[in-house]
XYZ file of N, CA and C in Angstrom:
516
model
N -131.115 169.889 139.027
C -131.671 167.972 138.893
C -131.141 167.233 140.089
N -132.075 167.178 140.752
C -132.015 166.306 142.143
C -131.782 165.231 141.926
N -131.117 164.390 143.090
C -130.361 163.191 143.092
C -131.473 161.979 142.509
N -132.804 161.989 143.312
C -133.598 161.296 142.657
C -133.798 160.810 141.365
N -134.290 162.519 141.044
C -134.186 162.545 139.534
C -133.470 161.437 138.665
N -131.903 162.172 138.943
C -130.889 161.432 138.552
C -130.660 160.185 138.510
N -130.837 159.785 139.862
C -131.102 158.679 139.593
C -131.927 157.436 138.872
N -133.290 158.309 138.792
C -134.261 157.241 138.073
C -133.766 157.583 136.629
N -133.152 158.635 136.119
C -133.126 158.944 134.838
C -131.936 157.440 134.461
N -130.780 157.200 135.413
C -129.775 156.657 135.145
C -130.209 155.017 135.512
N -131.574 155.003 135.976
C -131.868 153.416 136.130
C -132.707 153.027 134.589
N -133.450 154.571 134.027
C -133.821 154.173 133.013
C -133.068 153.800 131.743
N -131.931 154.588 132.304
C -130.892 154.303 130.911
C -129.997 152.901 130.809
N -130.042 152.515 132.416
C -129.273 151.156 132.374
C -130.761 150.239 131.627
N -131.961 149.943 131.887
C -132.945 149.323 131.391
C -132.719 149.288 129.939
N -132.690 150.597 129.199
C -132.756 150.826 127.928
C -131.336 149.952 127.261
N -130.338 149.873 127.787
C -129.113 148.789 127.442
C -129.434 147.397 127.838
N -129.890 147.293 128.847
C -130.557 145.964 128.993
C -131.323 145.330 127.890
N -132.680 146.286 127.474
C -133.652 145.860 126.950
C -132.706 145.483 125.408
N -131.900 146.663 124.986
C -130.828 146.287 123.839
C -130.434 145.111 123.770
N -129.486 145.035 125.029
C -128.835 143.269 124.921
C -129.909 142.450 124.800
N -130.808 142.596 125.647
C -131.677 141.080 125.394
C -132.584 141.231 123.954
N -132.565 142.287 123.405
C -133.369 142.172 121.849
C -132.281 141.611 121.141
N -131.008 141.763 121.418
C -129.603 141.589 120.616
C -129.854 139.866 120.787
N -129.934 139.355 122.253
C -130.197 137.998 122.418
C -131.157 137.327 121.549
N -132.338 137.888 121.305
C -133.364 137.052 120.453
C -132.697 137.094 119.171
N -132.345 138.122 118.844
C -131.524 137.988 117.224
C -130.562 137.172 117.397
N -129.817 136.751 118.355
C -128.822 135.766 118.132
C -129.458 134.430 118.001
N -130.732 134.464 118.627
C -131.402 132.923 118.532
C -131.775 132.797 117.467
N -132.412 133.447 116.639
C -132.511 133.438 114.991
C -131.182 133.289 114.380
N -130.248 134.028 114.357
C -128.876 133.586 113.548
C -128.577 132.595 113.791
N -128.754 132.387 115.103
C -127.588 130.799 115.429
C -128.540 129.928 116.476
N -129.715 129.515 116.210
C -130.260 128.810 117.136
C -129.890 127.702 117.805
N -128.848 126.952 117.543
C -127.999 126.069 117.813
C -126.988 126.096 119.123
N -127.267 127.688 119.430
C -126.664 128.228 120.832
C -128.050 128.692 121.530
N -127.574 128.699 123.181
C -128.950 129.097 123.863
C -129.044 130.409 123.692
N -127.780 131.467 123.805
C -127.648 132.751 124.195
C -127.950 133.257 125.049
N -128.497 132.682 126.446
C -129.340 133.290 127.500
C -128.382 133.307 128.720
N -128.757 134.599 129.423
C -128.046 135.102 130.195
C -127.364 135.860 129.693
N -126.655 136.865 130.833
C -125.035 137.234 130.108
C -123.741 136.653 130.274
N -123.883 135.882 131.209
C -122.682 134.902 131.186
C -122.396 134.427 130.291
N -123.581 133.520 129.617
C -123.618 132.359 128.650
C -123.213 133.414 127.377
N -123.819 134.340 126.899
C -123.252 135.108 126.011
C -121.419 134.865 124.983
N -121.125 135.123 126.187
C -119.422 134.942 125.726
C -118.976 133.668 125.420
N -119.673 132.955 126.328
C -119.310 131.126 126.285
C -119.944 131.045 125.068
N -121.197 131.218 124.595
C -121.960 130.896 123.216
C -120.823 131.672 121.839
N -120.500 132.675 122.325
C -119.750 133.549 121.115
C -118.680 132.491 120.856
N -117.695 132.580 121.741
C -116.750 131.706 121.817
C -116.924 130.477 120.968
N -117.931 129.485 121.224
C -118.134 128.299 120.617
C -118.337 128.264 118.916
N -119.639 129.486 118.846
C -119.488 129.686 117.658
C -118.208 130.181 116.700
N -117.512 130.967 116.929
C -116.233 131.388 116.381
C -115.482 130.133 116.313
N -115.366 129.294 117.046
C -114.170 128.019 117.369
C -114.940 127.130 116.357
N -116.064 127.058 116.560
C -116.494 126.011 115.495
C -116.506 126.107 114.097
N -116.677 127.229 113.900
C -116.300 128.221 112.071
C -115.296 128.255 111.848
N -114.595 128.737 112.675
C -113.050 129.052 112.605
C -111.721 127.844 112.066
N -112.485 126.834 113.095
C -111.552 125.772 113.272
C -111.781 124.415 112.605
N -113.237 124.407 112.123
C -113.813 123.479 110.990
C -114.210 122.163 112.143
N -114.719 122.716 113.446
C -115.591 121.869 114.556
C -117.208 121.499 114.255
N -117.115 120.619 114.909
C -118.356 120.059 115.013
C -119.142 120.299 116.164
N -120.145 120.847 116.285
C -120.824 120.741 117.603
C -121.216 119.922 118.426
N -121.069 119.410 119.538
C -121.105 118.755 120.079
C -122.775 118.506 120.708
N -123.521 117.247 120.308
C -124.777 116.710 120.780
C -125.163 117.582 122.200
N -126.398 118.212 122.206
C -126.944 118.602 123.407
C -126.776 117.648 124.205
N -126.081 118.170 125.540
C -126.247 117.476 127.036
C -124.866 116.636 127.186
N -123.663 117.372 125.970
C -122.460 116.214 126.057
C -121.695 117.018 127.034
N -121.295 116.030 128.007
C -120.259 116.132 129.171
C -118.839 116.495 128.931
N -118.483 117.904 129.417
C -116.816 117.997 129.553
C -116.539 118.623 127.798
N -117.194 118.377 127.080
C -116.887 118.850 125.544
C -117.757 119.731 124.987
N -117.596 120.606 124.153
C -118.316 121.394 123.556
C -118.316 121.358 121.924
N -117.379 120.410 121.250
C -117.186 120.331 119.920
C -116.090 119.036 119.568
N -116.292 118.561 118.233
C -115.685 117.673 118.040
C -114.653 117.773 116.779
N -113.659 117.587 116.891
C -112.614 118.493 115.546
C -113.148 117.140 114.528
N -112.126 117.319 113.433
C -112.151 116.440 111.986
C -111.837 115.047 112.237
N -110.907 114.823 113.423
C -109.762 113.709 113.575
C -111.070 112.974 114.539
N -112.128 113.537 115.083
C -113.208 112.708 115.955
C -112.636 113.031 117.445
N -111.525 113.902 117.778
C -111.465 114.241 118.949
C -112.183 115.463 119.679
N -112.592 115.297 121.387
C -113.669 116.167 121.795
C -112.626 117.545 122.281
N -113.301 118.753 122.169
C -113.043 119.630 122.419
C -113.634 120.757 123.505
N -112.883 120.814 124.363
C -113.639 121.894 125.408
C -113.316 123.351 124.963
N -114.157 124.267 124.706
C -113.480 125.501 124.541
C -114.019 126.469 125.394
N -113.273 127.694 125.824
C -113.854 128.681 126.599
C -113.659 130.168 126.174
N -114.125 131.064 126.310
C -114.050 132.482 125.998
C -113.501 133.299 126.918
N -112.432 134.241 126.872
C -112.141 134.844 128.133
C -112.216 136.339 127.679
N -112.840 137.357 128.297
C -113.000 138.337 128.152
C -112.088 139.736 129.007
N -112.273 139.439 130.274
C -111.560 140.223 130.849
C -110.921 139.497 132.473
N -110.938 137.960 132.779
C -110.710 137.422 133.592
C -109.098 136.939 133.379
N -108.180 136.949 134.908
C -106.979 136.345 134.409
C -107.052 134.958 134.535
N -108.029 134.384 134.526
C -107.763 132.865 134.330
C -109.149 132.109 133.395
N -108.832 130.874 133.493
C -110.228 130.548 132.915
C -110.234 129.178 133.971
N -111.841 128.696 133.800
C -112.282 127.596 134.692
C -112.781 126.357 133.816
N -112.821 125.457 134.362
C -113.039 124.497 133.286
C -113.618 122.997 134.337
N -114.721 122.284 133.861
C -115.049 121.059 134.191
C -114.859 120.265 133.570
N -114.922 118.854 134.159
C -114.968 117.686 133.231
C -113.464 117.509 132.344
N -113.681 116.499 131.065
C -112.391 116.329 130.485
C -112.812 116.147 128.862
N -111.768 116.664 128.342
C -111.709 116.535 126.871
C -110.531 116.256 126.471
N -110.395 116.173 125.062
C -108.869 115.261 124.260
C -108.399 116.763 124.160
N -109.110 117.875 123.725
C -108.538 118.805 123.698
C -108.880 120.291 124.366
N -108.220 121.375 124.332
C -108.901 122.299 125.101
C -108.563 123.498 124.157
N -109.457 124.460 123.746
C -109.238 125.567 123.094
C -110.186 127.047 123.633
N -109.202 128.021 124.105
C -109.038 128.792 124.897
C -108.754 130.286 123.980
N -109.963 130.981 123.777
C -109.851 132.742 123.231
C -109.918 133.739 123.824
N -109.557 134.617 123.357
C -109.503 135.856 124.012
C -110.156 136.887 123.323
N -111.419 137.363 123.472
C -112.086 138.233 123.019
C -112.113 139.502 123.721
N -112.076 140.507 122.424
C -111.987 141.940 123.005
C -113.232 142.516 122.875
N -113.575 143.711 123.379
C -114.800 144.439 123.214
C -115.157 144.699 122.089
N -114.792 144.370 120.810
C -114.737 144.967 119.453
C -115.843 143.706 118.845
N -115.430 142.386 119.523
C -115.699 141.223 119.128
C -114.448 140.734 118.234
N -113.493 140.745 118.212
C -112.544 140.408 117.410
C -111.751 139.480 118.458
N -110.820 138.161 118.139
C -110.621 137.260 119.185
C -109.003 136.963 118.778
N -108.497 136.233 119.378
C -107.243 135.696 119.211
C -106.976 134.374 120.197
N -106.240 133.312 119.262
C -105.936 132.066 119.861
C -105.403 132.248 121.498
N -105.569 131.655 122.599
C -104.423 131.710 123.522
C -104.027 130.434 123.708
N -104.675 129.325 123.742
C -104.311 127.941 123.851
C -105.496 126.964 122.723
N -104.342 126.185 122.321
C -105.286 125.012 121.769
C -104.518 123.770 121.638
N -104.743 123.048 122.169
C -103.602 122.041 122.365
C -104.129 120.698 123.403
N -103.322 119.689 123.785
C -104.139 118.541 124.702
C -104.711 119.225 126.165
N -105.643 118.923 126.277
C -106.487 118.916 127.462
C -105.632 118.320 128.714
N -104.973 117.361 128.376
C -104.522 116.965 129.817
C -103.014 117.826 130.870
N -102.446 118.512 129.732
C -101.148 119.308 130.388
C -102.126 120.378 131.139
N -103.078 120.830 130.738
C -103.461 121.903 131.493
C -104.561 121.507 132.622
N -105.207 120.421 132.691
C -105.604 119.930 133.708
C -104.581 119.572 134.805
N -103.362 118.857 134.144
C -102.143 118.928 135.298
C -101.883 119.927 135.783
N -101.625 121.187 135.352
C -101.179 122.509 135.839
C -102.030 123.075 136.315
N -103.532 123.056 136.309
C -104.663 123.923 137.024
C -104.680 123.628 138.643
N -105.189 124.382 139.164
C -105.733 124.295 140.676
C -107.278 124.177 140.822
N -107.600 123.244 141.627
C -108.577 122.770 142.168
C -109.692 123.991 142.661
N -110.863 124.147 142.701
C -111.498 125.460 143.360
C -113.185 124.241 143.993
N -112.514 124.002 145.363
C -114.147 123.336 145.882
C -115.107 124.080 145.668
N -115.036 125.562 146.005
C -116.058 126.359 146.098
C -116.789 126.346 144.942
N -116.088 126.373 143.799
C -116.777 126.765 142.390
C -117.053 125.208 141.753
N -116.447 124.584 142.445
C -116.212 123.116 141.763
C -116.091 123.053 140.137
N -114.796 123.385 140.131
C -114.124 123.597 138.719
C -112.787 123.666 138.976
N -111.951 123.572 138.128
C -110.357 123.554 137.933
C -110.066 124.740 137.320
N -108.808 125.730 137.758
C -108.901 127.134 137.221
C -107.344 127.204 136.672
N -106.965 127.572 135.630
C -105.479 127.936 135.199
C -105.514 129.467 134.756
N -104.650 130.096 134.981
C -104.205 131.046 134.643
C -104.015 131.254 132.975
N -104.262 132.592 132.734
C -103.976 132.587 131.262
C -102.576 133.047 131.195
N -101.516 133.360 132.227
C -100.172 133.156 131.603
C -99.644 131.906 131.637
N -100.300 131.050 132.540
C -99.768 129.554 132.395
C -100.066 128.855 131.398
N -101.131 129.427 130.726
C -102.133 129.131 129.807
C -100.723 129.397 128.227
N -100.648 130.311 128.367
C -99.699 130.957 127.325
C -98.122 130.190 127.129
N -97.924 130.225 128.543
C -96.675 129.341 128.603
C -96.770 128.042 127.947
N -98.005 127.324 128.423
C -97.838 125.751 127.964
C -98.119 125.769 126.459
N -98.628 126.278 125.819
C -99.323 126.711 124.312
C -97.915 126.546 123.596
N -96.822 127.282 124.149
C -95.312 127.588 123.306
C -95.022 125.749 123.265
N -95.380 124.665 124.410
C -94.750 123.529 124.140
C -96.075 122.541 123.247
N -97.292 122.926 123.564
C -97.999 121.821 123.360
C -99.444 122.346 121.984
N -99.242 123.264 121.567
C -100.040 123.939 120.982
C -99.902 123.030 119.691
N -101.241 122.798 119.349
C -101.310 121.623 117.691
C -101.247 123.034 116.537
N -100.396 122.387 115.971
C -100.125 123.453 114.627
C -101.031 123.367 113.815
N -101.666 124.595 113.393
C -102.798 124.669 112.511
C -102.945 126.317 111.818
N -103.550 126.293 110.793
C -103.630 127.439 110.054
C -104.409 128.740 111.135
N -103.503 129.682 111.004
C -103.860 130.856 111.910
C -105.363 130.937 111.499
N -106.229 130.513 112.525
C -107.396 130.464 112.168
C -108.263 132.064 112.683
N -107.373 132.825 113.485
C -108.162 134.336 113.609
C -108.295 135.023 112.450
N -107.480 134.441 111.593
C -107.587 135.223 110.138
C -108.532 134.715 109.348
N -109.150 133.630 110.028
C -110.142 133.011 108.607
C -111.320 133.123 108.674
N -111.907 134.312 109.678
C -113.149 134.620 109.312
C -112.967 136.250 109.128
N -113.658 136.726 107.995
C -113.070 138.183 107.732
C -113.813 138.602 108.817
N -112.991 140.124 108.783
C -113.246 141.157 109.847
C -114.848 141.833 109.640
N -115.373 142.085 110.575
C -116.489 143.228 109.781
C -116.285 144.661 110.503
N -116.746 145.669 110.238
C -116.593 147.089 110.670
C -117.672 147.061 111.741
N -117.187 147.176 113.110
C -117.642 147.443 113.967
C -117.931 148.958 114.326
N -119.319 149.675 114.708
C -119.604 151.229 114.622
C -119.014 151.371 116.247
N -118.525 152.673 116.753
C -118.341 153.074 117.691
C -119.297 153.307 118.400
N -119.185 153.137 119.730
C -120.564 153.402 120.581
C -120.709 154.848 121.011
N -121.953 155.432 121.001
C -122.355 156.674 120.855
C -122.195 156.793 122.505
N -121.805 157.899 122.800
C -122.127 158.363 124.489
C -123.562 158.908 124.587
N -124.350 158.767 125.404
C -125.302 159.217 125.358
C -125.595 159.886 127.083
N -126.538 160.987 126.778
C -126.314 161.923 127.948
C -127.347 161.329 128.601
N -127.771 161.542 130.038
C -128.411 161.432 130.959
C -129.630 162.348 131.182
N -129.351 163.615 130.432
C -130.330 164.257 131.015
C -131.384 164.420 130.019
């Protein structure tokens, strides 16, 4: 097979995968229409918000809320961040609480930090280029030891589902 044909097959395979992702996004919009599920970068954020709201008993913030994604049962605002592979998380604005979840490639997740927002804001660095504050996950874990809000282990409150392994595909 020549290089042009291989490249064309590769492009078609990638198009097929993207079509599957976009079809999945449309399905997600039907299942949870309160989230946008738009763009590839927003998928992780919307998933993190959905999981956090369901597992932590939060209420989704009204559309257009600035600096927070949800409200806890005590009326405190919560900014929710989901992380997949980055070594840090970025945030804009202010909230009463910050909840950061680590999401694995099988969709399971664990809590990195759930506690007051102010100590995180104080320990973060500002990126003027990105117009947001950044904090390393390692620093979040350190701060979690001091500031985490005691609560039931939320990662166990949503039953696990079986995720089928991804089948390798041939480009031939």
